[in-house]
């Protein structure tokens, strides 16, 4: 693992179990680095969950217009960089509620009764970047891709 | 001697007096409901204490069949006149609270001891005459007995039903319930049955056969019609409260007998029998007392002056796609290269030269100059083409919407103009029948497309684009209603306008509707009940200009009311 600054963890703890079990053959500094990445990944994973919860609660801006809810569908694939940044990719279901444009009578009446929107649920991938400041991870950017 | 009493103005054209609170108070003073039928004495000499869940407790003493005293919660008892009528175990009684502009319509199911209370009042909206209401569910308290846990409730179980009602007063109506919070009513005897109208409506379930219907004619007279009805036997007992077009108080209880006229489809999920509750305000506040969903089109500030219409320069002719055209069919090149004359029975004729799929030239016979217009055409059925265009420079921003049947040499034109005697930017329409003259075609001399009542009573859903679906209910030979579906598939907001129907071929109909006193649009569609697809053209004049636009939607049958027979003239 020496010589690479980017470490990827797919599936979290399970993926780490085998190398840790062979701990006697691993140098202590490498083990410490692995543990640090594990801690970073865990923190980022938790951060992502909280971030999605806050998006759904409307506390923070959604990564795309008209997003009503965003559900993380799987564990995130996280890559932690030694320079204090990280990236994550996670499949998600995104529900959007897009207002129907126009001023036709039907559209106006639909709006009046609380409708007049197109509801859609899509499977997308959330691509996020993170930065670590003062020992804490923060979401630097998040975008939805097909 | 005229046998049908047509009004000088229909409901949407009547300039109802803006009654003041003082005028209303004066008209209500001492008022009690009248009745043609004998009043019920079921409560005479008795006391009732009605407890409601989120409203008042009403303590009644019924001195006789038309006098009671009522105490509201901890208030002092006051005496009032009342009227009661019964439908089996259910009693409806109504009274005002003296010295106020309030009153109660109370429905008591004596078998279950459940009660449904409509508190009603005037002077609660900009239009003081519009009856306001709040519904409370509760029960009749009995000493030594536990309060029942069941309640009457709002419901969607009335949705889709329709009845022809004849009151003991002689008033005859068609009342259709295609929505969970609106309804249609056609005043057959009061207004001659030309047009159907819509009003916000509450539907309450008493049991699987008995329901309460309550509508308020918002944006019109503001009068309330409430009745308990038995869906099986088509019987009703009800009350009418409000002010008529001449501002006279209408306050009477009535009985009625009806005829079940049909059942439309419902589009909620199977198992969904709930009502469509009024959504709470976005600001998190509780619903205001009396809150209801009301379409108030004349308050949307869309009306223009003649000068504003004359000054319009913006025109959008088959411009960018609108949500109303998301499912429109392919534009047809059927007309390209053709030269023909459309000759109508009213003497109007137009020569056409179709140069391209979107460009035509037309002129009057004898004229040398051609006028170029943008158009779109759709071939709805083999040989039947609908197309439309503006008549640039015409005095009333005129448009033609035409259906030409090349297999039969027939054409029908909906001639649209902007400006009615009421509103300067409101579209109006005339229907012209005629023939196609062109090389190789000999048109008929006598046969024409014809007005029809074959669509009357039918309901058809139209999905225009994702998220935008409505249902047309062809309510009378001269009117059409449109119903907006809610997220659950339940019928919701509803409105209506004058309309006309022309039969082009079997299962192929040309319909137009005017959104009079609404937003002024003239909608025109060619309905193909074989492909279950329409093509159509919207024509609208607003502050953003004159617009001629394509429409297109996928259809589903939603059922039919057997009502055309009520509109036919009889000896």
Coordinates of C-alpha atoms in Angstrom, one line a residue, chain B residues 10 42 57 77 106 113 115 146 152 191 243-244 248 257 271 312 404 417-418 445 480 482 510 541 568:
Chain B
X10 CA -76.7 33.0 -16.7
X42 CA -89.9 14.1 15.5
X57 CA -71.9 21.6 22.2
X77 CA -80.3 29.8 25.4
X106 CA -77.9 19.6 11.9
X113 CA -77.1 8.8 17.7
X115 CA -74.7 13.9 14.4
X146 CA -71.1 6.3 26.9
X152 CA -69.8 10.6 10.3
X191 CA -82.5 28.4 -15.6
X243 CA -79.9 35.2 -1.5
X244 CA -81.1 34.8 -5.0
X248 CA -84.4 37.8 -1.8
X257 CA -87.3 12.5 -5.2
X271 CA -59.2 0.6 -1.2
X312 CA -51.6 44.2 -28.3
X404 CA -62.2 19.2 -43.1
X417 CA -63.1 36.2 -32.1
X418 CA -61.7 38.2 -29.1
X445 CA -75.5 19.9 -51.5
X480 CA -68.7 21.3 -20.6
X482 CA -63.4 20.1 -16.5
X510 CA -65.6 18.4 -32.7
X541 CA -55.9 36.7 -25.5
X568 CA -84.6 17.5 -25.3

